[in-house]
Structures are given as C-alpha cells and as structure tokens.
Amino acid sequence: MSGNPGKFFVEDTENTGGGTHDLQPDSGLRGRPPGEVDVDSTKTTSDWHSQLRWLSSNMEQRTDQTDLRLMTLDLLPENVMTLQDGVALTRSDPSRKWDVLLIGGMHTLVSEFAVLARSFSYLYESGVPVSAISPDAILMGSDRRLYIVSNRLQPKEEQDLDEVAARITPEVLLASHDSKLNESQIVYALAVLLHECVLGSPPWSGRDATEVADRLLSGVCLLDQSEVPLNPPGLKGLLRDSLAIDPARRPGTLKGFASMLEAVRDGERPRSRSRSGSLEPPRLWRLRVALFGVLLVIAALIGRFAGTEETSFDMSGELAKVMLVRPLPLHGEEPPVDPFAIRLFLRYELRARSQTQDPEVQRQFAWVSLRAGRNQLARTAAQYATRIEPGRPGSWVVMGISAIELGDSGGVIEIERGLELEPLDDFDRWSLVAGNLYLLRFDNALEELNRMVVTDSGDADLWFHKALCEMHMGDLKSARTSIDRCRKLNPLDGWNDWLFAEIAHADGRIGVTRETLEISQARLHAADSLALRTASLWDRLGSKKTANDWLKRSRKNVNDWQDIEWRRGGRIVLPKRAILFLGPPAPPETSKNTSE
C-alpha cells in the first residue's frame, strides 16, 4: 500500500469542496545555494528566522536530491497528527502500538528518523541549527512520513530553558556561557525525540531545568533502567551512544547518524566510535587486541550452541508482522502483494530458506512470501511446516491460498483442511480468519474475530476486519460500531476511511459518504487499490467526473483495471482471478439520499 512518494497532501478543512494543499517537500531548491548562509555567519536570531523562512518558501522550487521535509502550517487540520499525538497514543505499549500507526512499526519509524536526521543536517548546513526538537514540531503525514513544521522550530536564544531542559545536551544545559551548536548536539536532540517515541518519555525529565540537571548528574537514565528489549535489536545501543553525556561518544554528524539509523533498520548493530583522538600505549593496544581475540573464540563457541535459536526467534518475530498488513486477501481481488512484505522477504529470504527444520520460521516465511507475490516459495515453505507440525492450521491455509493464486483450484481443499484444525496461537487464529475471508465465508470469519476481540479489544486490525465482515453480511449497525472503534484506535489509515465510507453508503448516509471521501483524500491516495475503490464510491454517488479522476490516479498504465466486475460492498473481481466462481457478479448498488 505505497503512496505517492513525491507529494504530501493536507486536507483543506476550510474548503467545502474538499480540496487539498499540495505540498512538495522533496522536489528540490532552485536559485540561491542552500549553503550560502554559513553556520558560523548566522549571528542573530533574525538571520536564523529569515533563512528558515527562505528555505520554507522555496520548497516548491527545489530541484536537487537533498532530503529536506520542511513545511509551514499555521493551523494543523483536525485529521492530521503530530509526533506528540503519536507518542500519546503509543505510550502504554510503544513496541506494539507503533505497528498500528505505521505499517512496518518501529522499522518504519527508525527509517523516517533517518530522513529527519538528513533534513536537520541540511538545515544546519544552511545556517539554521536547532538545539531542541519538540514532538509537536514534527508532523505525521497522511502518507506515513514525518515532516518538520518550520514555524514550530526556535533558535536556541528564544527557548525557555525550563521547557527544553530535557531535550538539550548536558553541556548546553550545564554551560556557564553560550557557545555555537555543533552537529553532535543536534544528534542528541533528535535521539531524545526517538527515545520518547520508543519508551514514552525523554531519557531525563523533570519539572524544570534544575530537576533535569540533578537527574543528569545522577548518571542513570530511563534507557538504562528499562528492561524492555527494543526492536530493531541495534536500536538500544545506538540510542545509548547518541544520548551519551560525553559528546565524544556520540555520532559526530547528522548524516552519520542517519546512516546508523538505516543500518539499525536493516538489522545491523552500529555503534559510535569515540572521537577523543587520544593515542594508547602500544602495549595496552596489543593487550586489547589479544583480549578481543579471546572473546571472539568464546563468542563463537557460545553462538554455535545458542545463536541459531535466538536468531530464529528474532527473525520469526519480524516475519510475524506481515500478518498485520491489511486488508487480508479476498478471492478474485488484486494479488495480495504488499511493499512491506516485499522488504522483509528480501531481507530474510536466505536465512529463512536455510532453516527448513524450524516450523515456526517456515510458517511465518510462507505468509511473507505469499504477501510478497512469491507464491511458489510460499507453498514450499508451508509444506516444510506441515511436515513437522501437520496439526497447525496456519501453514495449510497459506498452502491453499498460494495454490489458488498459482491457478490451481485444488488449493481450496488445503484451505478446508486448515479450517478444520484448532488454533494454538495468534498466527493460527489470524490464519483461520484469512482462510474464511479468502473463501468469502464472512460469517465464519466473524465468528473467529468475535472470539479474538474478547481477549484483545485494542487491536485496530481486528475491528477493521470485523466491520468488513459485518458489512458484507448486512449487519450495518454492528459494522458502524466496529469501524468507529477501529478509527479511534488508528485515525491515520486510509483503509479505515474507505470502509467507513462504504458502510455509510450502504446505510444510505450519502452526506456522510461524500464528506468522508472529501476530507480523507490524502489517505485514500496511499494505495492504487484504495484509489480504485474510491473511484467506485464516487461513481455510485453519481459523480462521474470525480470517479474518472480517481480511476486515473489508481492506474500505473492504461491497461490496469480492465474488465473489472464490481460486487457489493466495494468488492472487485479481476479477470482470470475468480477461478472458484464464488458469488455471482452484481451491478453497483444504488442508495437513496438521507438527511445525513
């Protein structure tokens, strides 16, 4: 469900026509060179503000490839969130709830912070250093990207020390005189913001600067006290380095910090090197080398016995996230391919294929392969899993779906076999839902979802699929309740907006349907399949021209979406994909306008 990478849309809440401001934060600056104002030459706050305004006003003219996501917004629309809102929503369980707000969860968050690091590096080189970064200065775009709101940034001289004490470096907080900012201090400020996202608060916090300073001098931060393992695995070590009290231990540049964040995202464990520049005596150096060699031997021996199990566990946890990618596939619709699944497939393919005796890894890898469009590999991995654990439903369901995707209608037998088995974990339960949904058995899928929602009422994906099943079964009152709960848990998902509009249309609330489509345009751009379904809704509302516009947006070329059959509830059937002939074609339903 990838969006348009070149544009960021913010709904115009004051425009009754539902128009959008089209901001292009990555299109390139033209004219005045960005490095024309050197960091050392920015001596006054007026210079700082004028340069920032110039950068913001010239965003649309950028032609270089520099990462700079910068915008100016006086009032944020109600349906757009800042990072402060994201922290508030995820504070109770960050590792899990970021998976709800962002597809890819922590991995996507770390990747976006790498882009932010390059953006702040660009600002620093342009004469706009920032010593403290507040979470309300970072916008969570409807395309799931993070953007800097320029008019919410402040130069160091204008900041209230008590308010920003927890976000500035110890040397700035405890200094007796002003000094120029360097990049490692901005790295620290950005690391504080990332720490707040993954643990719920800054590493050192207090009511005022004095209290923060006392906690700093104690040397114990929240990161050291937390026993919760952070994912990706290398994130905790990088945060510890970036938040070091000693400036020499931090990453020296923002671009270097961005590269380290990307390495963490890809599963590596980068660490910052000390920049003290001191020379050690040769004897001490040789002793350290010898000690390092001994440690390598010990680590190799331990890893030989314990490493494989730990690696498999970590990999299985990563692969399991693909089961959360919505929506689950339905027979006859588009191929169930998702960009996040493709990224995980490319990252773990070789490791997963080498562990054919681990049924847990093979079950998860089978589902990842299916959502990455590698149906034959999905079937092979599922077969490995069923040979070892034939009583688990998940691998049978994946095996059957992948067979049908390959054109073999006999796969329905394997799905039926899986649906007869008892689930043992969440993967099995979601597999039962997926199998029933794929065969369009919405009543059976709803029965399983009702059991799951009793024990996990905070899962937005559960409520989304529950609302989908209830809508297809005609229980619009229950569907309306379920989608309202889903949108409250995850207010930034375009699929939620589409399903809300579909339910409103089926319920005859035409005014609500129109309003939802208008104010959610940005999120409905997030995927071609969403744009296609939006086109269908506008067509059923009688707006042919708007429907054609959305249909054009949903196509990469003129041959896409040819000869589509439309079914009730926004379901589509593509040519040569409905090999099971489940349900007759139906024309677009009509609805009468109501007072809503």
XYZ file of C-alpha atoms in Angstrom:
596
model
C 0.000 0.000 0.000
C 2.603 2.503 -1.026
C 1.628 6.133 -1.505
C 2.867 8.803 -3.878
C 6.448 9.469 -2.761
C 6.665 12.880 -4.380
C 3.786 14.675 -2.709
C 2.313 15.348 0.670
C -1.359 16.243 0.903
C -3.003 18.097 3.765
C -6.762 18.386 3.671
C -8.135 21.918 3.463
C -10.652 21.918 6.298
C -11.970 25.334 5.332
C -12.640 24.428 1.727
C -16.098 22.981 1.394
C -15.117 21.364 -1.842
C -12.633 19.159 -0.051
C -9.604 20.486 -1.913
C -6.061 19.865 -0.814
C -2.932 21.876 -0.365
C -0.328 20.110 -2.468
C 2.996 20.490 -0.696
C 6.078 19.086 -2.366
C 8.773 18.727 0.247
C 11.110 16.640 -1.870
C 11.113 18.379 -5.217
C 14.357 20.442 -4.946
C 15.540 24.062 -4.310
C 16.498 26.270 -7.202
C 18.244 29.627 -7.267
C 20.063 30.668 -4.121
C 22.503 27.955 -2.969
C 21.441 26.354 0.325
C 24.939 26.753 1.765
C 25.066 30.496 1.094
C 24.490 31.269 4.771
C 27.259 29.525 6.679
C 26.616 28.195 10.178
C 29.240 30.494 11.662
C 27.833 33.561 9.925
C 24.365 33.252 11.468
C 24.934 35.585 14.403
C 21.414 36.803 15.205
C 18.004 35.244 15.642
C 16.700 37.413 12.799
C 19.223 35.766 10.444
C 18.082 32.361 11.718
C 14.396 33.125 11.125
C 14.934 34.764 7.735
C 16.950 31.808 6.444
C 14.343 29.333 7.705
C 11.549 31.337 6.056
C 13.522 31.415 2.816
C 14.019 27.650 2.872
C 10.312 27.078 3.603
C 9.074 29.460 0.917
C 11.314 27.919 -1.755
C 10.371 24.292 -1.128
C 8.364 24.059 -4.343
C 11.382 25.184 -6.408
C 13.780 22.541 -5.140
C 15.424 20.544 -7.902
C 18.327 18.894 -6.048
C 18.126 15.495 -4.422
C 18.803 16.661 -0.854
C 16.470 15.256 1.786
C 14.523 18.144 3.278
C 10.999 17.640 4.527
C 10.023 21.114 5.604
C 6.692 22.909 5.606
C 4.915 25.849 7.218
C 1.441 25.342 8.669
C -0.273 27.888 10.901
C -3.145 25.606 11.922
C -2.997 21.848 11.596
C -6.120 20.184 10.161
C -8.026 18.091 12.692
C -7.319 14.809 10.918
C -3.536 15.313 10.824
C -1.360 14.246 13.752
C 1.946 15.449 15.129
C 4.554 13.191 16.645
C 3.310 14.380 20.040
C -0.076 12.801 19.271
C 1.670 9.622 18.148
C 3.662 9.408 21.395
C 0.473 9.919 23.427
C -1.321 7.119 21.554
C 1.554 4.633 21.841
C 2.951 5.435 25.306
C 1.255 2.490 27.054
C 2.786 -0.102 24.706
C 5.098 1.536 22.127
C 6.545 -1.597 20.506
C 3.091 -2.871 19.651
C 1.111 0.313 19.045
C 3.563 1.807 16.549
C 2.681 -1.225 14.414
C -0.875 0.144 14.383
C 0.048 3.732 13.482
C 2.751 2.876 10.927
C 2.927 -0.050 8.537
C 6.219 -1.629 9.495
C 6.065 -0.257 13.039
C 9.422 0.558 14.621
C 11.322 -0.236 11.414
C 9.387 2.452 9.540
C 9.776 4.872 12.464
C 13.568 4.379 12.529
C 13.714 4.803 8.748
C 11.764 8.075 8.957
C 14.076 9.363 11.693
C 16.991 8.740 9.331
C 15.309 11.092 6.841
C 14.719 13.627 9.627
C 18.417 13.458 10.529
C 19.347 14.354 6.952
C 16.768 17.158 6.962
C 18.237 18.683 10.130
C 21.714 18.255 8.629
C 20.542 20.288 5.628
C 19.152 22.971 7.948
C 22.407 23.050 9.926
C 24.494 23.459 6.775
C 22.102 26.215 5.657
C 22.654 28.232 8.835
C 19.615 27.014 10.790
C 20.925 24.915 13.720
C 18.286 23.546 16.116
C 19.240 22.726 19.708
C 15.917 21.223 20.874
C 13.220 19.450 18.869
C 9.708 19.275 20.281
C 7.444 16.398 19.164
C 4.748 18.888 18.146
C 7.199 20.303 15.573
C 7.156 17.010 13.650
C 4.101 16.233 11.534
C 2.967 12.664 10.889
C 1.832 12.949 7.293
C -1.092 11.071 5.852
C 1.465 9.206 3.720
C 3.067 7.915 6.971
C 6.092 10.174 6.526
C 7.491 12.613 9.079
C 7.808 16.308 8.214
C 9.354 19.295 10.021
C 6.918 22.153 10.715
C 9.217 25.159 10.313
C 7.148 27.665 12.283
C 7.333 25.398 15.348
C 11.140 25.486 15.464
C 13.005 28.013 17.599
C 16.616 29.207 17.773
C 18.493 28.447 20.990
C 18.325 32.080 22.133
C 14.492 32.136 22.168
C 13.907 28.873 24.006
C 12.742 28.706 27.616
C 15.398 26.687 29.440
C 12.900 25.056 31.815
C 10.749 23.889 28.895
C 13.551 22.440 26.755
C 15.878 21.206 29.521
C 15.022 17.559 28.853
C 15.707 17.964 25.107
C 19.086 19.726 25.019
C 22.535 18.263 25.575
C 24.044 18.208 29.084
C 26.898 20.501 28.033
C 24.408 23.143 26.827
C 22.192 22.772 29.905
C 25.083 22.980 32.378
C 27.208 25.523 30.477
C 28.009 28.846 32.134
C 28.312 30.655 28.788
C 26.783 30.436 25.310
C 28.615 28.548 22.594
C 27.857 27.636 18.998
C 25.940 24.451 18.363
C 27.681 21.510 16.740
C 26.130 18.555 14.948
C 26.591 16.072 17.795
C 24.329 18.278 19.916
C 21.606 18.135 17.261
C 22.125 14.355 17.080
C 21.425 14.299 20.833
C 18.220 16.341 20.403
C 16.958 14.012 17.677
C 17.886 10.946 19.752
C 15.850 12.363 22.665
C 12.847 12.565 20.349
C 13.341 8.973 19.148
C 13.776 7.836 22.767
C 10.437 9.477 23.591
C 8.761 7.591 20.745
C 10.077 4.150 21.729
C 9.914 4.477 25.541
C 7.217 7.124 26.088
C 9.303 9.966 27.584
C 12.700 11.704 27.283
C 15.692 9.939 28.920
C 15.918 12.595 31.651
C 12.830 14.600 32.503
C 11.762 16.935 35.272
C 9.575 19.886 36.157
C 12.314 22.431 35.458
C 15.936 22.754 34.385
C 17.262 22.223 37.926
C 15.449 18.902 38.332
C 16.612 17.696 34.914
C 20.193 18.695 35.759
C 20.030 16.735 39.038
C 18.917 13.610 37.188
C 21.591 14.120 34.562
C 24.289 14.298 37.223
C 22.976 11.069 38.762
C 24.011 9.354 35.521
C 21.012 6.976 35.377
C 18.573 7.484 32.503
C 15.307 5.782 31.588
C 17.027 3.797 28.821
C 19.376 2.125 31.333
C 16.524 1.331 33.719
C 14.265 -0.182 31.050
C 14.381 -3.961 30.708
C 12.104 -3.967 27.666
C 14.040 -5.172 24.582
C 13.848 -2.663 21.754
C 13.208 -3.725 18.204
C 15.117 -3.446 15.838
C 17.809 -5.093 18.002
C 20.519 -2.471 17.396
C 18.316 0.477 18.389
C 19.080 0.409 22.113
C 22.847 0.514 21.615
C 22.635 3.361 19.109
C 20.359 5.365 21.406
C 22.748 4.807 24.306
C 25.643 6.158 22.227
C 23.660 9.109 20.868
C 22.468 10.118 24.352
C 25.903 9.836 25.953
C 26.789 12.610 28.398
C 30.301 12.639 26.912
C 29.995 14.389 23.490
C 32.933 12.359 22.136
C 30.883 9.152 22.357
C 28.025 10.436 20.196
C 27.852 10.209 16.393
C 29.754 13.244 15.160
C 27.488 14.187 12.248
C 23.795 14.049 11.459
C 24.434 12.277 8.164
C 26.461 9.663 10.004
C 23.622 9.278 12.500
C 21.186 8.834 9.584
C 23.366 6.069 8.120
C 23.489 4.345 11.513
C 19.695 4.504 11.814
C 19.341 2.911 8.382
C 21.789 0.190 9.413
C 19.691 -0.476 12.538
C 16.567 -0.652 10.381
C 18.277 -3.302 8.240
C 19.144 -5.469 11.249
C 22.695 -4.309 11.985
C 24.100 -3.061 15.300
C 26.228 0.030 14.563
C 27.996 1.774 17.439
C 29.529 5.215 17.614
C 33.305 5.451 17.976
C 34.940 7.783 20.477
C 36.244 10.981 18.871
C 38.698 11.847 21.656
C 41.698 11.343 19.378
C 43.955 10.082 22.194
C 46.757 7.622 21.398
C 47.076 4.488 23.547
C 50.406 2.913 24.518
C 51.374 0.038 22.164
C 51.411 -2.494 24.986
C 47.879 -1.613 26.068
C 46.761 -1.716 22.450
C 48.228 -5.229 21.973
C 46.578 -6.377 25.189
C 43.196 -5.181 23.947
C 43.668 -6.957 20.624
C 44.556 -10.204 22.416
C 41.563 -9.880 24.724
C 39.310 -9.203 21.743
C 40.593 -12.385 20.058
C 39.821 -14.470 23.145
C 36.330 -13.002 23.305
C 35.758 -13.873 19.643
C 36.643 -17.520 20.298
C 34.331 -17.670 23.313
C 31.528 -15.977 21.386
C 31.923 -18.433 18.518
C 31.660 -21.403 20.880
C 28.607 -19.994 22.623
C 26.998 -18.971 19.354
C 27.443 -22.444 17.955
C 25.039 -23.785 20.548
C 22.770 -20.839 21.339
C 22.974 -18.431 18.425
C 20.769 -20.282 15.986
C 17.797 -20.467 18.337
C 17.997 -16.771 19.254
C 18.382 -15.681 15.623
C 15.424 -17.822 14.590
C 13.310 -16.306 17.345
C 14.167 -12.738 16.324
C 13.555 -13.462 12.653
C 10.241 -15.171 13.378
C 9.080 -12.129 15.328
C 9.932 -9.856 12.403
C 8.206 -12.081 9.854
C 5.075 -12.274 12.023
C 4.434 -8.551 11.491
C 3.347 -9.204 7.905
C 0.213 -10.928 9.200
C -0.880 -7.479 10.460
C -0.739 -5.910 6.992
C -4.279 -5.083 5.998
C -6.506 -5.971 4.418
C -6.408 -9.760 4.311
C -6.793 -11.058 0.736
C -10.170 -11.942 -0.766
C -10.505 -14.340 -3.670
C -10.783 -12.654 -7.054
C -9.404 -9.282 -5.987
C -5.913 -7.892 -6.652
C -2.912 -10.144 -5.953
C -2.219 -9.959 -2.181
C 1.131 -8.170 -2.611
C 2.340 -5.551 -0.117
C 5.566 -3.440 -0.194
C 6.347 -4.085 3.482
C 6.170 -7.841 2.905
C 8.496 -7.482 -0.085
C 11.078 -5.657 2.059
C 11.014 -8.364 4.733
C 11.155 -11.080 2.085
C 14.296 -9.591 0.547
C 15.891 -9.167 3.978
C 15.212 -12.656 5.366
C 14.833 -14.928 2.330
C 18.238 -16.621 2.508
C 18.144 -17.103 6.280
C 14.580 -18.426 6.275
C 15.181 -20.860 3.408
C 18.174 -22.303 5.267
C 16.078 -23.168 8.349
C 13.713 -25.728 6.877
C 13.577 -27.689 10.152
C 12.095 -24.773 12.102
C 8.297 -24.932 11.565
C 7.720 -21.541 13.229
C 10.057 -19.763 10.813
C 8.639 -21.642 7.829
C 5.029 -20.767 8.734
C 5.853 -17.082 9.028
C 8.055 -17.100 5.925
C 5.276 -18.788 3.936
C 2.902 -15.917 4.722
C 5.584 -13.298 3.970
C 6.285 -14.981 0.614
C 2.563 -15.007 -0.202
C 2.222 -11.268 0.540
C 5.426 -10.604 -1.428
C 3.949 -12.266 -4.526
C 6.255 -15.319 -4.379
C 3.510 -17.933 -4.362
C 5.624 -20.973 -5.213
C 8.072 -20.207 -2.398
C 5.109 -19.646 -0.063
C 3.770 -23.067 -0.922
C 7.165 -24.722 -0.441
C 7.706 -23.097 2.977
C 4.196 -24.085 4.080
C 4.883 -27.676 3.035
C 8.028 -27.751 5.194
C 5.971 -26.533 8.155
C 3.149 -29.056 7.676
C 5.582 -31.989 7.507
C 6.838 -31.152 11.004
C 3.587 -29.840 12.532
C 0.646 -31.154 10.477
C -1.854 -30.121 13.145
C -1.338 -26.354 12.779
C -3.956 -24.579 10.604
C -1.790 -21.632 9.509
C 0.508 -23.459 7.110
C -2.400 -25.346 5.490
C -4.253 -22.082 4.825
C -1.194 -20.422 3.276
C -0.532 -23.515 1.177
C -4.072 -23.444 -0.175
C -4.184 -19.707 -0.897
C -0.837 -19.822 -2.701
C -2.045 -22.762 -4.809
C -5.167 -20.848 -5.875
C -3.046 -17.770 -6.637
C -0.996 -20.031 -8.926
C -4.210 -21.073 -10.721
C -4.821 -24.415 -9.004
C -8.402 -24.547 -7.732
C -7.478 -27.652 -5.731
C -5.969 -25.318 -3.159
C -9.428 -24.943 -1.641
C -9.059 -28.490 -0.266
C -5.945 -27.460 1.653
C -7.681 -24.354 2.992
C -10.600 -26.523 4.133
C -8.130 -28.854 5.869
C -6.631 -25.928 7.765
C -10.022 -24.521 8.766
C -10.880 -27.823 10.478
C -7.889 -27.598 12.860
C -7.760 -25.914 16.264
C -5.628 -22.745 16.535
C -2.747 -22.740 19.019
C -1.534 -19.135 18.757
C -2.373 -15.758 17.223
C -0.868 -16.710 13.863
C -3.198 -19.714 13.653
C -6.209 -17.616 14.657
C -5.454 -14.960 12.052
C -4.906 -17.761 9.529
C -8.423 -19.065 10.203
C -9.771 -15.564 9.613
C -7.687 -15.259 6.436
C -8.849 -18.624 5.094
C -12.521 -17.859 5.672
C -12.204 -14.358 4.218
C -10.401 -15.661 1.145
C -13.297 -18.066 0.507
C -15.782 -15.224 1.222
C -17.182 -17.019 4.279
C -17.747 -13.827 6.196
C -19.936 -15.447 8.873
C -17.233 -17.949 9.848
C -14.541 -15.254 9.790
C -16.714 -13.034 12.002
C -17.207 -15.864 14.485
C -13.432 -16.213 14.892
C -12.943 -12.437 15.081
C -15.555 -12.169 17.850
C -13.580 -14.692 19.896
C -10.325 -12.803 19.321
C -11.709 -9.363 20.154
C -12.736 -10.541 23.633
C -9.080 -11.014 24.621
C -7.591 -8.166 22.563
C -10.033 -5.288 22.241
C -7.243 -2.792 21.477
C -6.261 -4.267 18.110
C -7.393 -1.972 15.286
C -6.904 -4.727 12.692
C -9.411 -6.937 14.495
C -12.050 -4.194 14.452
C -11.355 -3.391 10.789
C -11.916 -6.954 9.585
C -14.849 -7.357 11.965
C -16.508 -4.291 10.403
C -15.730 -5.627 6.914
C -17.414 -8.957 7.654
C -20.433 -7.315 9.291
C -20.892 -5.022 6.299
C -20.807 -7.919 3.834
C -23.323 -9.804 5.993
C -25.687 -6.804 6.030
C -25.368 -6.020 9.757
C -24.728 -2.320 9.164
C -25.399 -1.218 12.739
C -22.690 -3.507 14.114
C -20.380 -2.614 11.227
C -20.773 1.070 12.047
C -19.860 0.444 15.703
C -16.831 -1.654 14.767
C -15.393 0.802 12.239
C -15.866 3.685 14.699
C -13.817 1.739 17.247
C -11.188 0.987 14.619
C -10.837 4.624 13.557
C -10.471 5.694 17.164
C -7.587 3.256 17.634
C -5.928 4.161 14.332
C -7.029 7.547 12.963
C -4.452 7.698 10.148
C -5.337 4.723 7.964
C -6.926 5.235 4.549
C -8.419 1.745 4.575
C -10.407 2.724 7.665
C -11.698 5.829 5.871
C -12.715 3.800 2.820
C -14.560 1.176 4.871
C -16.290 3.883 6.925
C -17.477 5.493 3.672
C -18.635 2.127 2.260
C -20.654 1.381 5.390
C -22.175 4.870 5.351
C -23.114 4.438 1.673
C -24.671 1.030 2.266
C -26.619 2.567 5.160
C -27.960 5.341 2.912
C -25.985 8.127 4.620
C -24.902 9.790 1.386
C -23.890 13.075 3.023
C -21.530 11.271 5.393
C -20.078 9.288 2.497
C -19.307 12.431 0.488
C -17.825 14.242 3.470
C -15.588 11.280 4.343
C -14.282 10.976 0.786
C -13.568 14.703 0.624
C -11.700 15.119 3.907
C -9.770 11.845 3.530
C -8.367 12.425 0.045
C -4.755 12.316 1.218
C -5.048 8.937 2.938
C -7.078 7.466 0.082
C -4.078 8.178 -2.152
C -1.977 5.742 -0.099
C -2.514 2.801 -2.473
C -3.688 2.217 -6.030
C -6.295 -0.258 -4.800
C -7.685 2.355 -2.398
C -7.925 4.903 -5.198
C -9.777 2.333 -7.309
C -12.344 1.694 -4.574
C -12.719 5.436 -4.049
C -13.489 5.769 -7.759
C -16.204 3.148 -7.359
C -17.782 5.054 -4.482
C -17.804 8.363 -6.385
C -19.362 6.564 -9.357
C -22.138 5.178 -7.166
C -22.669 8.667 -5.739
C -23.325 9.929 -9.280
C -20.110 11.986 -9.630
C -18.835 10.501 -12.897
C -16.123 13.097 -13.492
C -14.657 12.705 -9.993
C -14.846 8.928 -10.356
C -12.871 9.079 -13.617
C -10.236 11.280 -11.977
C -9.774 8.768 -9.179
C -9.696 5.901 -11.670
C -6.814 7.595 -13.489
C -4.938 8.006 -10.198
C -5.298 4.294 -9.488
C -3.644 3.196 -12.733
C 0.047 2.967 -13.499
C -0.813 2.375 -17.163
C -3.921 2.350 -19.337
C -4.219 -1.447 -19.203
C -4.669 -1.588 -15.429
C -8.099 -2.477 -14.081
C -9.524 -3.572 -17.455
C -12.795 -5.557 -17.471
C -13.404 -5.291 -13.730
C -16.504 -6.866 -12.234
C -17.941 -4.880 -9.339
C -19.514 -6.641 -6.384
C -21.387 -5.367 -3.359
C -19.513 -3.517 -0.625
C -16.820 -2.217 -2.942
C -15.541 -5.710 -3.787
C -13.857 -6.103 -7.147
C -13.105 -9.141 -9.260
C -10.311 -9.029 -11.804
C -10.278 -11.121 -14.990
C -8.908 -14.677 -14.623
C -8.627 -14.368 -10.846
C -12.053 -15.666 -9.776
C -11.263 -19.279 -10.610
C -13.524 -20.595 -7.811
C -16.615 -18.697 -9.055
C -17.590 -17.571 -5.560
C -20.768 -15.498 -5.786
C -22.442 -14.007 -8.876
C -21.448 -10.626 -10.315
C -23.608 -7.757 -9.117
C -24.062 -4.245 -10.508
C -23.140 -1.264 -8.301
C -25.844 -0.873 -5.696
C -27.896 2.315 -5.520
C -28.706 4.248 -2.344
C -31.248 6.911 -1.604
C -30.074 10.166 -0.093
C -30.979 10.589 3.575
C -30.907 13.503 5.977
C -27.330 12.602 6.944
